[in-house]
Each structure stands twice: as structure tokens, then as C-alpha cells.
Amino acid sequence: MIQDVQPDPSADDIAREVSAAIVAHKLPPGTRLREEALARVYKVSRTKIRAALLMLSKDKLINIVPDKGAFVSKPDANEAREVYAVRRILEAALAREFVARAGPDDYQRIDDHLAEERRALDSGDVQTRNRLLSHFHILLAEAVGNSVLTGMLRELSARSAVITVLYQTSHDANCSSREHHAFIEAARAGDAERACALMDEHLEHVLTALDFNGDKQAGSDLVAALLS
């Protein structure tokens, strides 16, 4: 969310802001990312905007179509399944590493995060809820201390956010939060096998809640979404 745009942001800064807007479901799949609109928002040249869009394209968050422009990705069902298949492999290993490495400060940080999840769920703040539910997995990777794994999960979580915008129906966010709690309880007890199983079940539940038969139409006012 952009309230006061920092002076002369870098292409990296812009890419992070747009990525965050996609993850927060403020820019749905199919939204056109107009260079001129982004240049006005950030008060930078279109050359810098193009560099930021190229970064987002490499992360598969947007598609750049020749002669048409850049659009937030609209992954198909096969891609969605592939993303979650990779996540299940990576996060099973992550779960085991987290149990082995997490310390009291890590658990405190995650307990605080889970409390934020609960407040967002209770208040009905959908954007904050979605962001927090996604960021839970990043916190686990950060606690493990593997920067490569953290980077991979950031990309996959961002792509997952696009997928859920397009295909998610009635999956209960409360259920996801409860599953996060159950995972942390198993990890805190030192039960790596149960923690791994719970993480795998959690990601499977998210995948099976996606409706690949729907045909949701997406679109958003880019400037309004970034400045709201």
C-alpha cells in the first residue's frame, strides 16, 4: 500500500510495491499495469517502470505481451497445481528445519503474527488477512535463516496469491489460521514428523479449495489500487 511515495524510488522498490499489491489482492489477475500510470504514481521515468515490470515478469507475477502491455498473470489450473506441488516439497523440508532451528525469539515473533491473523479475521479485513496468511510461511523461512529458500518461498507465495484471487471460492480463512496454530504447536513440542504432516495437509487443503471450473473476470483501476 502506497500512502506517501518516497522520492525517486528504485526499480526494485517499485517492483516490491506492485508485488505487495498483487499479494494483497488489490491488483487481481488480468489487471493491466500501464506504464504511464505507474510513472505518474512513482514520479519516475517510464524507463525505470519498464525495469520494474521486467523484474515482476521474471518472477512470473506479470505477463508482458508485445504491443499490448503488461498484465497481472492469470495462471491456469495446471500452473496452479505445479506451484502447490513445489510448495509442498519445499515446505516439508522447511517444516523439519524450523523444528530443528527455531528459538524462543522466533516463536514469539510467530505468536505475535498469529495474533495479528486472528485480529484481521475477526475484523473482516480481507486484504490484511490474506497478506498475513501468506506471510506466515515467509516467517518460517526467515527463522530457518536460509536466504535462498526464503527468496524461493517469497516468489511462490506471491504466485499463490495470484492463483487464489482467480480460483479461490469458499475456502475458510479461519481454517488456514487454525492450521497455522496447529503447526506451531507441533513444532514447539519438537514433533518434526507431525509438523511436516500438518504443513503438507495445510497446503493440500488450500489447493483442493480452488475452483478450476470458475471463470472469474478480473480487473482493477491501477492507480486507485496502488494509492488506496
CSV table of C-alpha atoms in Angstrom, one decimal:
chain,number,residue,atom,x,y,z
A,1,MET,CA,0.0,0.0,0.0
A,2,ILE,CA,1.4,3.4,-1.0
A,3,GLN,CA,0.5,6.4,1.1
A,4,ASP,CA,3.5,8.7,0.5
A,5,VAL,CA,5.6,7.7,-2.4
A,6,GLN,CA,9.3,8.0,-1.5
A,7,PRO,CA,11.3,10.4,-3.6
A,8,ASP,CA,13.0,8.8,-6.6
A,9,PRO,CA,12.3,5.1,-5.8
A,10,SER,CA,14.4,2.5,-7.4
A,11,ALA,CA,13.1,-0.1,-9.9
A,12,ASP,CA,13.5,-2.7,-7.0
A,13,ASP,CA,11.3,-0.5,-4.8
A,14,ILE,CA,8.6,-0.2,-7.4
A,15,ALA,CA,8.7,-3.9,-8.1
A,16,ARG,CA,8.3,-4.7,-4.4
A,17,GLU,CA,5.3,-2.3,-4.1
A,18,VAL,CA,3.5,-3.7,-7.1
A,19,SER,CA,4.2,-7.2,-5.9
A,20,ALA,CA,2.8,-6.4,-2.5
A,21,ALA,CA,-0.4,-5.0,-4.1
A,22,ILE,CA,-0.8,-8.3,-6.1
A,23,VAL,CA,-0.2,-10.4,-2.9
A,24,ALA,CA,-2.8,-8.2,-1.1
A,25,HIS,CA,-5.3,-9.0,-3.8
A,26,LYS,CA,-5.5,-5.3,-4.7
A,27,LEU,CA,-4.5,-6.0,-8.3
A,28,PRO,CA,-6.4,-9.0,-9.5
A,29,PRO,CA,-5.3,-11.3,-12.3
A,30,GLY,CA,-5.7,-9.7,-15.7
A,31,THR,CA,-5.2,-6.1,-14.4
A,32,ARG,CA,-3.2,-4.1,-17.0
A,33,LEU,CA,-0.2,-2.4,-15.5
A,34,ARG,CA,0.0,0.8,-17.6
A,35,GLU,CA,3.5,2.3,-17.7
A,36,GLU,CA,2.2,5.9,-17.9
A,37,ALA,CA,0.0,5.4,-14.8
A,38,LEU,CA,2.9,3.8,-12.8
A,39,ALA,CA,5.2,6.6,-13.9
A,40,ARG,CA,2.7,9.2,-12.5
A,41,VAL,CA,2.3,7.3,-9.2
A,42,TYR,CA,6.0,7.0,-8.6
A,43,LYS,CA,7.1,10.2,-10.3
A,44,VAL,CA,9.8,8.4,-12.3
A,45,SER,CA,10.6,7.8,-15.9
A,46,ARG,CA,8.9,5.0,-17.9
A,47,THR,CA,12.4,3.5,-18.4
A,48,LYS,CA,12.5,2.8,-14.6
A,49,ILE,CA,9.0,1.4,-14.7
A,50,ARG,CA,9.9,-0.9,-17.6
A,51,ALA,CA,12.8,-2.2,-15.4
A,52,ALA,CA,10.5,-2.9,-12.5
A,53,LEU,CA,8.0,-4.6,-14.8
A,54,LEU,CA,10.8,-6.8,-16.2
A,55,MET,CA,11.6,-7.9,-12.6
A,56,LEU,CA,8.0,-8.8,-12.0
A,57,SER,CA,7.8,-10.7,-15.3
A,58,LYS,CA,10.9,-12.8,-14.3
A,59,ASP,CA,9.1,-13.7,-11.1
A,60,LYS,CA,6.0,-14.8,-13.1
A,61,LEU,CA,3.8,-12.3,-11.4
A,62,ILE,CA,3.0,-10.4,-14.6
A,63,ASN,CA,3.0,-11.2,-18.3
A,64,ILE,CA,4.4,-8.7,-20.8
A,65,VAL,CA,2.5,-9.1,-24.1
A,66,PRO,CA,4.2,-7.4,-27.1
A,67,ASP,CA,2.3,-4.4,-28.5
A,68,LYS,CA,-0.3,-4.8,-25.7
A,69,GLY,CA,1.4,-4.1,-22.4
A,70,ALA,CA,1.9,-5.8,-19.0
A,71,PHE,CA,-0.8,-7.6,-17.2
A,72,VAL,CA,-1.1,-9.4,-13.8
A,73,SER,CA,-0.7,-13.1,-14.5
A,74,LYS,CA,-3.7,-15.3,-14.9
A,75,PRO,CA,-2.3,-18.8,-14.2
A,76,ASP,CA,-4.2,-21.8,-15.5
A,77,ALA,CA,-5.1,-24.8,-13.4
A,78,ASN,CA,-2.1,-26.8,-14.4
A,79,GLU,CA,0.3,-24.0,-13.3
A,80,ALA,CA,-1.6,-23.7,-10.0
A,81,ARG,CA,-1.2,-27.3,-9.3
A,82,GLU,CA,2.5,-27.1,-10.2
A,83,VAL,CA,3.1,-24.2,-7.9
A,84,TYR,CA,1.5,-26.0,-5.0
A,85,ALA,CA,3.3,-29.2,-5.8
A,86,VAL,CA,6.6,-27.4,-5.5
A,87,ARG,CA,5.5,-25.6,-2.3
A,88,ARG,CA,4.6,-29.0,-0.7
A,89,ILE,CA,8.1,-30.3,-1.4
A,90,LEU,CA,9.9,-27.2,-0.2
A,91,GLU,CA,7.8,-26.6,2.9
A,92,ALA,CA,8.0,-30.1,4.1
A,93,ALA,CA,11.8,-29.6,4.3
A,94,LEU,CA,11.2,-26.1,5.7
A,95,ALA,CA,9.0,-27.6,8.5
A,96,ARG,CA,11.7,-30.0,9.5
A,97,GLU,CA,14.4,-27.3,9.5
A,98,PHE,CA,12.1,-24.9,11.5
A,99,VAL,CA,11.6,-27.5,14.3
A,100,ALA,CA,15.3,-28.0,14.5
A,101,ARG,CA,16.4,-24.4,14.4
A,102,ALA,CA,13.6,-22.1,15.8
A,103,GLY,CA,14.3,-20.4,19.1
A,104,PRO,CA,12.3,-18.5,21.7
A,105,ASP,CA,12.5,-15.2,19.7
A,106,ASP,CA,11.3,-16.9,16.6
A,107,TYR,CA,8.3,-18.4,18.4
A,108,GLN,CA,7.5,-15.1,20.0
A,109,ARG,CA,7.6,-13.4,16.6
A,110,ILE,CA,5.2,-16.0,15.1
A,111,ASP,CA,2.9,-15.9,18.1
A,112,ASP,CA,2.6,-12.2,17.6
A,113,HIS,CA,1.9,-12.8,13.9
A,114,LEU,CA,-0.8,-15.4,14.7
A,115,ALA,CA,-2.5,-12.8,17.0
A,116,GLU,CA,-2.5,-10.4,14.1
A,117,GLU,CA,-4.1,-13.0,11.9
A,118,ARG,CA,-6.8,-13.5,14.5
A,119,ARG,CA,-7.5,-9.8,14.7
A,120,ALA,CA,-7.7,-9.5,10.9
A,121,LEU,CA,-10.1,-12.5,10.7
A,122,ASP,CA,-12.3,-11.1,13.5
A,123,SER,CA,-12.4,-7.6,11.9
A,124,GLY,CA,-13.2,-8.9,8.4
A,125,ASP,CA,-10.2,-7.1,6.9
A,126,VAL,CA,-9.8,-9.4,3.9
A,127,GLN,CA,-6.6,-7.7,2.4
A,128,THR,CA,-4.7,-7.8,5.7
A,129,ARG,CA,-5.9,-11.3,6.4
A,130,ASN,CA,-4.7,-12.6,3.0
A,131,ARG,CA,-1.4,-10.8,3.4
A,132,LEU,CA,-0.8,-12.3,6.9
A,133,LEU,CA,-1.9,-15.8,6.0
A,134,SER,CA,0.7,-15.7,3.2
A,135,HIS,CA,3.4,-14.1,5.2
A,136,PHE,CA,3.2,-16.8,7.9
A,137,HIS,CA,5.2,-19.1,5.6
A,138,ILE,CA,7.8,-16.5,4.9
A,139,LEU,CA,8.4,-16.1,8.7
A,140,LEU,CA,9.1,-19.8,9.0
A,141,ALA,CA,11.8,-19.5,6.3
A,142,GLU,CA,13.3,-16.4,7.9
A,143,ALA,CA,13.6,-18.2,11.2
A,144,VAL,CA,15.5,-21.1,9.5
A,145,GLY,CA,17.9,-18.5,8.1
A,146,ASN,CA,18.2,-19.8,4.6
A,147,SER,CA,18.1,-16.8,2.3
A,148,VAL,CA,17.8,-18.8,-0.9
A,149,LEU,CA,14.8,-20.8,0.5
A,150,THR,CA,13.3,-17.5,1.7
A,151,GLY,CA,13.6,-16.0,-1.7
A,152,MET,CA,12.0,-19.0,-3.4
A,153,LEU,CA,9.1,-19.0,-1.0
A,154,ARG,CA,8.5,-15.3,-1.5
A,155,GLU,CA,8.2,-15.9,-5.2
A,156,LEU,CA,6.0,-18.9,-4.8
A,157,SER,CA,3.8,-17.2,-2.1
A,158,ALA,CA,3.3,-14.2,-4.4
A,159,ARG,CA,2.3,-16.5,-7.3
A,160,SER,CA,0.0,-18.4,-4.9
A,161,ALA,CA,-1.7,-15.1,-4.1
A,162,VAL,CA,-2.5,-14.6,-7.8
A,163,ILE,CA,-3.8,-18.1,-8.0
A,164,THR,CA,-6.2,-17.7,-5.0
A,165,VAL,CA,-7.6,-14.5,-6.4
A,166,LEU,CA,-8.5,-16.3,-9.6
A,167,TYR,CA,-9.7,-19.7,-8.3
A,168,GLN,CA,-10.4,-19.5,-4.6
A,169,THR,CA,-14.1,-19.9,-3.6
A,170,SER,CA,-15.3,-20.7,-0.1
A,171,HIS,CA,-12.0,-21.8,1.5
A,172,ASP,CA,-12.3,-20.9,5.1
A,173,ALA,CA,-9.5,-18.5,6.1
A,174,ASN,CA,-10.3,-19.4,9.7
A,175,CYS,CA,-9.3,-22.9,8.8
A,176,SER,CA,-6.0,-21.8,7.4
A,177,SER,CA,-5.2,-19.8,10.6
A,178,ARG,CA,-6.2,-22.8,12.8
A,179,GLU,CA,-3.8,-25.0,10.7
A,180,HIS,CA,-1.0,-22.4,11.3
A,181,HIS,CA,-1.6,-22.7,15.0
A,182,ALA,CA,-1.6,-26.5,14.9
A,183,PHE,CA,1.7,-26.5,13.0
A,184,ILE,CA,3.3,-24.2,15.6
A,185,GLU,CA,2.0,-26.4,18.5
A,186,ALA,CA,3.6,-29.4,16.9
A,187,ALA,CA,6.9,-27.6,16.2
A,188,ARG,CA,7.1,-26.2,19.7
A,189,ALA,CA,6.6,-29.7,21.0
A,190,GLY,CA,9.6,-30.8,18.9
A,191,ASP,CA,7.5,-33.2,16.8
A,192,ALA,CA,9.1,-32.8,13.4
A,193,GLU,CA,7.1,-35.6,11.8
A,194,ARG,CA,3.8,-34.2,12.8
A,195,ALA,CA,4.8,-30.7,11.9
A,196,CYS,CA,5.8,-31.9,8.4
A,197,ALA,CA,2.5,-33.8,8.0
A,198,LEU,CA,0.5,-30.8,9.2
A,199,MET,CA,2.2,-28.5,6.7
A,200,ASP,CA,1.6,-30.9,3.8
A,201,GLU,CA,-2.1,-31.2,4.8
A,202,HIS,CA,-2.4,-27.5,5.1
A,203,LEU,CA,-1.1,-26.8,1.6
A,204,GLU,CA,-3.3,-29.7,0.2
A,205,HIS,CA,-6.4,-28.1,1.8
A,206,VAL,CA,-5.6,-24.8,0.2
A,207,LEU,CA,-5.2,-26.4,-3.2
A,208,THR,CA,-8.3,-28.5,-3.0
A,209,ALA,CA,-10.4,-25.4,-2.1
A,210,LEU,CA,-9.6,-23.9,-5.5
A,211,ASP,CA,-12.3,-24.0,-8.1
A,212,PHE,CA,-10.7,-24.5,-11.5
A,213,ASN,CA,-14.1,-24.5,-13.3
A,214,GLY,CA,-14.9,-20.9,-12.5
A,215,ASP,CA,-14.4,-18.1,-14.9
A,216,LYS,CA,-13.9,-15.0,-12.8
A,217,GLN,CA,-13.5,-11.8,-14.6
A,218,ALA,CA,-10.8,-9.6,-13.1
A,219,GLY,CA,-9.7,-6.0,-13.5
A,220,SER,CA,-8.8,-3.1,-11.3
A,221,ASP,CA,-8.1,0.6,-11.5
A,222,LEU,CA,-4.3,0.5,-11.2
A,223,VAL,CA,-3.8,4.0,-9.7
A,224,ALA,CA,-6.6,3.6,-7.3
A,225,ALA,CA,-5.4,0.2,-6.2
A,226,LEU,CA,-1.8,1.5,-5.5
A,227,LEU,CA,-2.8,4.7,-3.8
A,228,SER,CA,-5.6,3.2,-1.6
